[in-house]
CSV table of C-alpha atoms in Angstrom, one decimal:
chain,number,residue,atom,x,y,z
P,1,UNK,CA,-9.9,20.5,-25.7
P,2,UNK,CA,-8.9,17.8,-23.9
P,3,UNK,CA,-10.8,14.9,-22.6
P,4,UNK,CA,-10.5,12.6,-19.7
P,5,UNK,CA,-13.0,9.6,-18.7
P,6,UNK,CA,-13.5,8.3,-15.3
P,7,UNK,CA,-14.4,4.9,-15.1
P,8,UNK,CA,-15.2,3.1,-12.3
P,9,UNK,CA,-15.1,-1.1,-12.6
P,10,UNK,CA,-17.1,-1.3,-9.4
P,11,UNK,CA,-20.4,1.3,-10.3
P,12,UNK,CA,-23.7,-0.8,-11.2
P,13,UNK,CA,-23.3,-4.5,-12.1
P,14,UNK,CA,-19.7,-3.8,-13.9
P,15,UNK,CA,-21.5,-5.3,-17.1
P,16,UNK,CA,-21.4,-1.7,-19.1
P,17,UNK,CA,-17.4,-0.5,-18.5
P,18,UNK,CA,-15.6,-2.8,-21.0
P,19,UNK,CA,-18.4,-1.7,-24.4
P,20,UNK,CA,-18.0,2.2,-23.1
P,21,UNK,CA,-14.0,1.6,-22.6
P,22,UNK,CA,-13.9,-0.2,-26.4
P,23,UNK,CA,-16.4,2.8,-27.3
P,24,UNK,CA,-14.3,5.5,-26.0
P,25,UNK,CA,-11.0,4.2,-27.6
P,26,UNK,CA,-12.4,3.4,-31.1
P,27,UNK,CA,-13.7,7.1,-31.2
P,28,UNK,CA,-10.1,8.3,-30.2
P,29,UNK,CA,-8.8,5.8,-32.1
P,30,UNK,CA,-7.3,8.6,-33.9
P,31,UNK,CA,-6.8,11.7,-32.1
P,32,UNK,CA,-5.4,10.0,-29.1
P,33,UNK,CA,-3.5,12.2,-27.6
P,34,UNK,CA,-6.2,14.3,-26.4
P,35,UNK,CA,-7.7,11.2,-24.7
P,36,UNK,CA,-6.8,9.9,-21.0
P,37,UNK,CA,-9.0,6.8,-19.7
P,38,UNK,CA,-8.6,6.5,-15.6
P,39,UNK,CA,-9.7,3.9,-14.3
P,40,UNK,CA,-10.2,4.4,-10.7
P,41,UNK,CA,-9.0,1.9,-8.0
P,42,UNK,CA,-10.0,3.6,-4.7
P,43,UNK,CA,-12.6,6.1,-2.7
P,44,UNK,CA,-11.6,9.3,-3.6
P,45,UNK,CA,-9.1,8.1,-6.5
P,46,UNK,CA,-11.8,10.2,-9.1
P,47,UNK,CA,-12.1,13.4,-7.0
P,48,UNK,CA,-8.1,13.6,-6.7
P,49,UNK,CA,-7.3,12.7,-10.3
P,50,UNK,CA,-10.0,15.5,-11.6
P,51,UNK,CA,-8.6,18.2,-9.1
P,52,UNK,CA,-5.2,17.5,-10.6
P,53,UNK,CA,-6.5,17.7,-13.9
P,54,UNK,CA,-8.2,20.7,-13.0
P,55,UNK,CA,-5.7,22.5,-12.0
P,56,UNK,CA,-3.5,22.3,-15.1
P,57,UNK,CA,-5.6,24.9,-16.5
P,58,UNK,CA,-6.4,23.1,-19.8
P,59,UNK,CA,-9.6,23.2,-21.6
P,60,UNK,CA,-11.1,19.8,-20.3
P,61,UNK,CA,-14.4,17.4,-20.6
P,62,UNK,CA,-13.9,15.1,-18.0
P,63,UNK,CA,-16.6,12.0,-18.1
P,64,UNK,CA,-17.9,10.4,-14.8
P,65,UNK,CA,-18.7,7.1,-16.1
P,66,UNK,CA,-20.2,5.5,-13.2
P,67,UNK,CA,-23.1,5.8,-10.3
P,68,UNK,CA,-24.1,8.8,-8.4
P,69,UNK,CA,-20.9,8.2,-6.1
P,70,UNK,CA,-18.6,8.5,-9.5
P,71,UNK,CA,-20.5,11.7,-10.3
P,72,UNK,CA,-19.9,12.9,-6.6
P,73,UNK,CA,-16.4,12.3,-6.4
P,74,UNK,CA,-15.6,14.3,-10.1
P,75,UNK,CA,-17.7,17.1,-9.3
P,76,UNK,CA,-16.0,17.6,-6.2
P,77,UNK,CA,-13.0,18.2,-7.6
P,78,UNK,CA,-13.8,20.0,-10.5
P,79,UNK,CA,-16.2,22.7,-9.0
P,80,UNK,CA,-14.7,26.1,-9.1
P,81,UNK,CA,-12.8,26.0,-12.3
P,82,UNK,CA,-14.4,27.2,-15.2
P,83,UNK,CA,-12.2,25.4,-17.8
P,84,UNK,CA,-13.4,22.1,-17.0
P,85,UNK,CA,-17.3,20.8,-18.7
P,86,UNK,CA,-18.5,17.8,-16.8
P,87,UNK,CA,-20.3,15.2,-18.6
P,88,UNK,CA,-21.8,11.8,-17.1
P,89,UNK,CA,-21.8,8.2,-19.1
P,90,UNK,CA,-24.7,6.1,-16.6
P,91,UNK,CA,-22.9,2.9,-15.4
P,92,UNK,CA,-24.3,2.8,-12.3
P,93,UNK,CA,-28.1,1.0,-11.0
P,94,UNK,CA,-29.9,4.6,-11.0
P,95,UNK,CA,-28.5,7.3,-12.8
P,96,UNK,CA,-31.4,9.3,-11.3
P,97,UNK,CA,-30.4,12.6,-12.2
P,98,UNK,CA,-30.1,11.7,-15.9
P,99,UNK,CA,-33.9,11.0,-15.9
P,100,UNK,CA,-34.7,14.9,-15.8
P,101,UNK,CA,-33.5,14.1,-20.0
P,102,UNK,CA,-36.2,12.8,-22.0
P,103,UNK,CA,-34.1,10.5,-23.0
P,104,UNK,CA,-31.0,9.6,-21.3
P,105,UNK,CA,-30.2,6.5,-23.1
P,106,UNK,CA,-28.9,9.1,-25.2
P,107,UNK,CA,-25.7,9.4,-22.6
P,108,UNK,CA,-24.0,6.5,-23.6
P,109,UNK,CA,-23.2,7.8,-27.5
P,110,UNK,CA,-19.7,8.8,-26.9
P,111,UNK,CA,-19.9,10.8,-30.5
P,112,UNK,CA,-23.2,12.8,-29.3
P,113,UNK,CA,-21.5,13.1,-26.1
P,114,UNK,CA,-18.1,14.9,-27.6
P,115,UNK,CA,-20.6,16.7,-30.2
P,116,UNK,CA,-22.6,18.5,-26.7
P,117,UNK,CA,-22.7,21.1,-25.4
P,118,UNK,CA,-22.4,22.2,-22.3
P,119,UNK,CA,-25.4,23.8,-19.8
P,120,UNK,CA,-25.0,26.0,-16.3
P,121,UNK,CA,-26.2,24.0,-13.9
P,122,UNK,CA,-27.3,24.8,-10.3
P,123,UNK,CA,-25.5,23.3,-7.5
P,124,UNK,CA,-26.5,22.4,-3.9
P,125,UNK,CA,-23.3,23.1,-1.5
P,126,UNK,CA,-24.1,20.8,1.7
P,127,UNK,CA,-21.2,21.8,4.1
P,128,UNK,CA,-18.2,21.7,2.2
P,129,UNK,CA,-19.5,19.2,-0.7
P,130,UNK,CA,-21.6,19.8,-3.5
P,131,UNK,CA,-24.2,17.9,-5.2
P,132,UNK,CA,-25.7,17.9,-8.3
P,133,UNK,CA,-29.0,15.8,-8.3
P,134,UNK,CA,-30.5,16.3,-4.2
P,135,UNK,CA,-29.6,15.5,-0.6
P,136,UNK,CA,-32.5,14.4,2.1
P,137,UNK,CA,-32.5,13.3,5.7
P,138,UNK,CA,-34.4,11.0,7.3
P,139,UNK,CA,-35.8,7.6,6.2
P,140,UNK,CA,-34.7,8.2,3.0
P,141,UNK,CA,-31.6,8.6,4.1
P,142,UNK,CA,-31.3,5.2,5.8
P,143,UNK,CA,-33.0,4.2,2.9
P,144,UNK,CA,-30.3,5.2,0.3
P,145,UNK,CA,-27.7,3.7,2.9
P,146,UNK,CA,-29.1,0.7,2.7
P,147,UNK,CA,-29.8,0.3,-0.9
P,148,UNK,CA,-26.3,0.0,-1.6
P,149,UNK,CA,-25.8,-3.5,0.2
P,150,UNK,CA,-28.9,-4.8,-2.0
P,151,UNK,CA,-27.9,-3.4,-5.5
P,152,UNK,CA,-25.0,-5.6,-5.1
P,153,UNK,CA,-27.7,-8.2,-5.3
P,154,UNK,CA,-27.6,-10.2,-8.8
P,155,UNK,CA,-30.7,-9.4,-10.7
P,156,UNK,CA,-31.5,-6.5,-8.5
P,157,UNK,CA,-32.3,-3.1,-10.2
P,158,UNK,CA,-31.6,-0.2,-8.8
P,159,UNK,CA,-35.5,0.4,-8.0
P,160,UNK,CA,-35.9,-2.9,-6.6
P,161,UNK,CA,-33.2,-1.9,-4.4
P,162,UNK,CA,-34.7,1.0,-3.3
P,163,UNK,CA,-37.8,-1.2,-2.0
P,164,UNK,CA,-35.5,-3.6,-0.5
P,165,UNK,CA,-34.2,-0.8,1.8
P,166,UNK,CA,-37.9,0.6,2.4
P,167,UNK,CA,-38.6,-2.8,3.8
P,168,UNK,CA,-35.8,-3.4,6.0
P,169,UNK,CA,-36.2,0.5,7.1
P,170,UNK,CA,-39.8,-0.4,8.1
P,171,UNK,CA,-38.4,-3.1,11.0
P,172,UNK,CA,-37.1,0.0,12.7
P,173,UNK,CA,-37.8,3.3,14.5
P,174,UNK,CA,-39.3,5.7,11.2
P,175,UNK,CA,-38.6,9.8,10.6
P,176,UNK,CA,-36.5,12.0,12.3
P,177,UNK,CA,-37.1,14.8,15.0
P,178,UNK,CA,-35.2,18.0,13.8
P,179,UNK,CA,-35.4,21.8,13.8
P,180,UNK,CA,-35.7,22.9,10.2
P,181,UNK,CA,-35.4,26.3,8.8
P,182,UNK,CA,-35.9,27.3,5.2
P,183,UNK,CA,-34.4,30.5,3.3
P,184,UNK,CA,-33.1,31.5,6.5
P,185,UNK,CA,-36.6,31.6,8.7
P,186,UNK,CA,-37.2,30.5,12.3
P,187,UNK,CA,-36.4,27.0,12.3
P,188,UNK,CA,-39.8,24.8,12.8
P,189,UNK,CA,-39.6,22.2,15.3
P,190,UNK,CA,-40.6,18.7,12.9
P,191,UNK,CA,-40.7,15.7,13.3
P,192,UNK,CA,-40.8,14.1,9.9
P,193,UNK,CA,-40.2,11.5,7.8
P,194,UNK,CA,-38.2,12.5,5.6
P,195,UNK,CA,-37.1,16.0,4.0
P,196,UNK,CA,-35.9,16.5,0.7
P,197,UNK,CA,-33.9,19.5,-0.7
P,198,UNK,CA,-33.8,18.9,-4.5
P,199,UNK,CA,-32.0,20.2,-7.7
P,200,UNK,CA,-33.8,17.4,-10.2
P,201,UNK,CA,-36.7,15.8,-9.8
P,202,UNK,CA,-35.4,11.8,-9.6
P,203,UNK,CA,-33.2,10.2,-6.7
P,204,UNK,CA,-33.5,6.9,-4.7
P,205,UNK,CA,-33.7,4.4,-8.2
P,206,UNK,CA,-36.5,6.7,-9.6
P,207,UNK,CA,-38.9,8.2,-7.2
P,208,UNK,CA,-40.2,11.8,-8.4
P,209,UNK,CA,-39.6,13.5,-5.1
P,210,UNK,CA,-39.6,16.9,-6.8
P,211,UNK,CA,-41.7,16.5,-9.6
P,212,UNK,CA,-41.2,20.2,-10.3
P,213,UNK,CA,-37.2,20.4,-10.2
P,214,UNK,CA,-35.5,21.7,-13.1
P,215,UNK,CA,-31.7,22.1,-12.4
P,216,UNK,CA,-30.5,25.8,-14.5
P,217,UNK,CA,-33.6,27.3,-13.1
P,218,UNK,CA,-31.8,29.3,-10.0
P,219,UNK,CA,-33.4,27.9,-7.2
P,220,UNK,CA,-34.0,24.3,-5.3
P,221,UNK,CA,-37.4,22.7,-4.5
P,222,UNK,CA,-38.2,21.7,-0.8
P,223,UNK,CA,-40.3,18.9,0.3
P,224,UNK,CA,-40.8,18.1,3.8
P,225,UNK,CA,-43.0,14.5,4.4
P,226,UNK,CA,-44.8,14.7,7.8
P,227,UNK,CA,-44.8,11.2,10.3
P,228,UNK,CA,-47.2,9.4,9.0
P,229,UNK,CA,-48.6,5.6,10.3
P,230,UNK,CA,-46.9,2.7,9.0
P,231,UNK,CA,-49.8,1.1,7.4
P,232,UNK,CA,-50.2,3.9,5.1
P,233,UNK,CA,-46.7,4.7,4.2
P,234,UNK,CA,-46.9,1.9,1.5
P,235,UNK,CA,-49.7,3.5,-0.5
P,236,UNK,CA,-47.8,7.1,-0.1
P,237,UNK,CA,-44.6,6.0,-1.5
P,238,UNK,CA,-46.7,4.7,-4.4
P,239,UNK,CA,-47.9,8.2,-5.3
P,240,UNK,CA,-44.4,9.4,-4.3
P,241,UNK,CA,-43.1,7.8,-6.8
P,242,UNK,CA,-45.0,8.6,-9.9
P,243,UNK,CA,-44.6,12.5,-7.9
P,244,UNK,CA,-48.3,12.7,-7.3
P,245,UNK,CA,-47.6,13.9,-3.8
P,246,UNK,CA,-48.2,17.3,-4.1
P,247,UNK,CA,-51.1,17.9,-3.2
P,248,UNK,CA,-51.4,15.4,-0.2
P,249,UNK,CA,-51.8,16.9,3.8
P,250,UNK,CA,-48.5,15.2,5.2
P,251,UNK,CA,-45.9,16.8,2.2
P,252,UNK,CA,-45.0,20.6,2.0
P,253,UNK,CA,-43.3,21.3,-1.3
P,254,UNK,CA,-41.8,24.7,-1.7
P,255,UNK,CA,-38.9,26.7,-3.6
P,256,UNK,CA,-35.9,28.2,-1.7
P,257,UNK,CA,-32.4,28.9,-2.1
P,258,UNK,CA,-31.8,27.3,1.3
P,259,UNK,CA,-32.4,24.6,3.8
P,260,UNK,CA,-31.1,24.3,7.2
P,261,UNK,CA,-31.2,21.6,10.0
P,262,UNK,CA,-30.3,20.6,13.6
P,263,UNK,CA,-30.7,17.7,15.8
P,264,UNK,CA,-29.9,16.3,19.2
P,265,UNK,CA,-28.3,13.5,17.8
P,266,UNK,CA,-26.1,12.7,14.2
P,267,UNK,CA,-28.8,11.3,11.8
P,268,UNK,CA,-28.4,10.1,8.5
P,269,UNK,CA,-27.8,12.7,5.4
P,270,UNK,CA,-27.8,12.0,2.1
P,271,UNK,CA,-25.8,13.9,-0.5
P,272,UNK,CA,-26.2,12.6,-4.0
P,273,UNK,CA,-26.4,8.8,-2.6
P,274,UNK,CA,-23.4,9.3,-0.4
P,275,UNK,CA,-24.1,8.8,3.3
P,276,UNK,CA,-23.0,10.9,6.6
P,277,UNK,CA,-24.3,11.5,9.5
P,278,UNK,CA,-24.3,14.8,11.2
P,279,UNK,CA,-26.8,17.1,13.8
P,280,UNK,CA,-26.4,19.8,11.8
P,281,UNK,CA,-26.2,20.7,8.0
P,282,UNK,CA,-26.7,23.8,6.1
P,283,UNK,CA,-28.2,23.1,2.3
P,284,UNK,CA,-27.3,26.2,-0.3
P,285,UNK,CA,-28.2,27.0,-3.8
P,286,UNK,CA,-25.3,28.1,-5.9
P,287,UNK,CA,-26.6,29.0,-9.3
P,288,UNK,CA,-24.7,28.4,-13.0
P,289,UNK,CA,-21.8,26.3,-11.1
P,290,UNK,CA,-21.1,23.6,-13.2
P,291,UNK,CA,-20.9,23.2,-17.2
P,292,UNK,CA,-23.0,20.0,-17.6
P,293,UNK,CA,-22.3,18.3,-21.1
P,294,UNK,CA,-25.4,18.0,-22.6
P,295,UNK,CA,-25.2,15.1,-25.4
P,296,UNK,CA,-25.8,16.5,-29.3
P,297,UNK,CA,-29.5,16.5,-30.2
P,298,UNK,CA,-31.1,15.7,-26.6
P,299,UNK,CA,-34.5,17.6,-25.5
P,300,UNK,CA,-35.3,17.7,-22.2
């Protein structure tokens, strides 16, 4: 087995790389030759490197050690090749989908880490990505668009961020108007705020949009939040994020395998906290697609 570590300088407040680096190395210190340590300098630096990698056919754990985006770019590049384990190291301001652990300080042990094993995890393909934690359009879309500028922030967490964005969102136009069609129905003509096609129940700095999400489980929760006024938005996204939504008029929660949308004009998309913008998108459940490294001794 070999094992390669992503690190990206830039992911969260760049206070954690240098301890994980020093970490990494002093746990190799002396079996080094199965250890590479890639620092990445660029956009799409970690998804290139890991295809490479990939494709030499060895036996590999590679390591996103970063944000969402660092998770993004490795999984990208490793997803159809069943000799490589992905495993995550949280260095970035949410880390949402580690949250679905009961305790995902756990991640940062580089011995429990190496001492996992790995779990089939579901996948969502959006297009011709895949994502590992949920994708939504709408306002949480903008949202998670502009949360990046204000994580940069000093002394801005990655949930305070996320409230940031909901404040500057609320100065414009809200929701989205969109034909949606789940599990291959009649699209529904909706005009929403936001919907959410999940594998785990975390994104957006820690707000429980799918409180029911489990991500080896074979199938993806929907949840579909109706316009609703401004003046009560505030109080929903209070409930939203403790995931005591369920049972409210505006949300529809539901299982599927797929979500499908269209619009008259590109809107936002969110896939794992990277941002696009399209009129149409097709969201699809691929089951046991990735072998996610589970850190030695963790419950969830």
């Amino acid at each position: 087995m070999r094992y390669v570590f992503y690190v990206n300088p830039q992911a969260g407040k760049g206070t954690l790389q240098q301890g994980i680096i020093d970490s990494i190395k002093k746990y190799f210190s002396d079996k080094s030759e199965n250890l590479k340590i890639h620092i990445t300098e660029s956009m799409g630096d970690a998804l290139n490197s890991a295809r490479q990698e990939a494709q030499t056919g060895d036996k590999i754990r590679m390591f996103a050690c970063g944000g969402e985006g660092t998770v993004f770019e490795v999984l990208n590049g490793i997803v159809g090749f069943d000799n490589v384990e992905l495993g995550v190291i949280p260095c970035g301001s949410a880390n949402d989908f580690l949250k679905f652990f009961e305790n995902s300080d756990e991640f940062l042990d580089i011995s429990d880490q190496i001492d996992g094993k790995s779990v089939e995890m579901d996948l969502i393909k959006a297009g011709d990505k895949y994502c590992l934690n949920g994708c939504s359009v709408g306002m949480d879309a903008v949202v998670a668009r502009d949360m990046k500028i204000f994580k940069n922030w000093p002394f801005v967490s990655g949930s305070f961020a996320y409230i940031l964005a909901i404040v500057k969102t609320f100065l414009g136009k809200l929701g989205i108007t969109a034909d949606i069609s789940v599990d291959g129905a009649e699209p529904e003509h909706k005009n929403c705020l936001f919907a959410v096609i999940a594998n785990a129940p975390y994104y957006g700095g820690g707000f429980m949009g799918a409180p029911d999400a489990v991500p080896y489980d074979k199938k993806l929760d929907f949840t579909l939040v109706d316009n609703i006024p401004k003046l009560k938005i505030l109080k929903f996204l209070g409930l939203y994020k403790k995931g005591k939504h369920k049972l409210l008029d505006c949300c529809t929660l539901k299982n599927c395998e797929s979500m499908e949308f269209f619009s008259d004009k590109p809107i936002p998309v969110n896939l794992d906290g990277e941002i696009i913008e399209s009129k149409h998108m097709k969201f699809k459940l691929v089951k046991n697609a990735v072998k996610f490294v589970v850190p030695k001794g963790l419950a969830n």
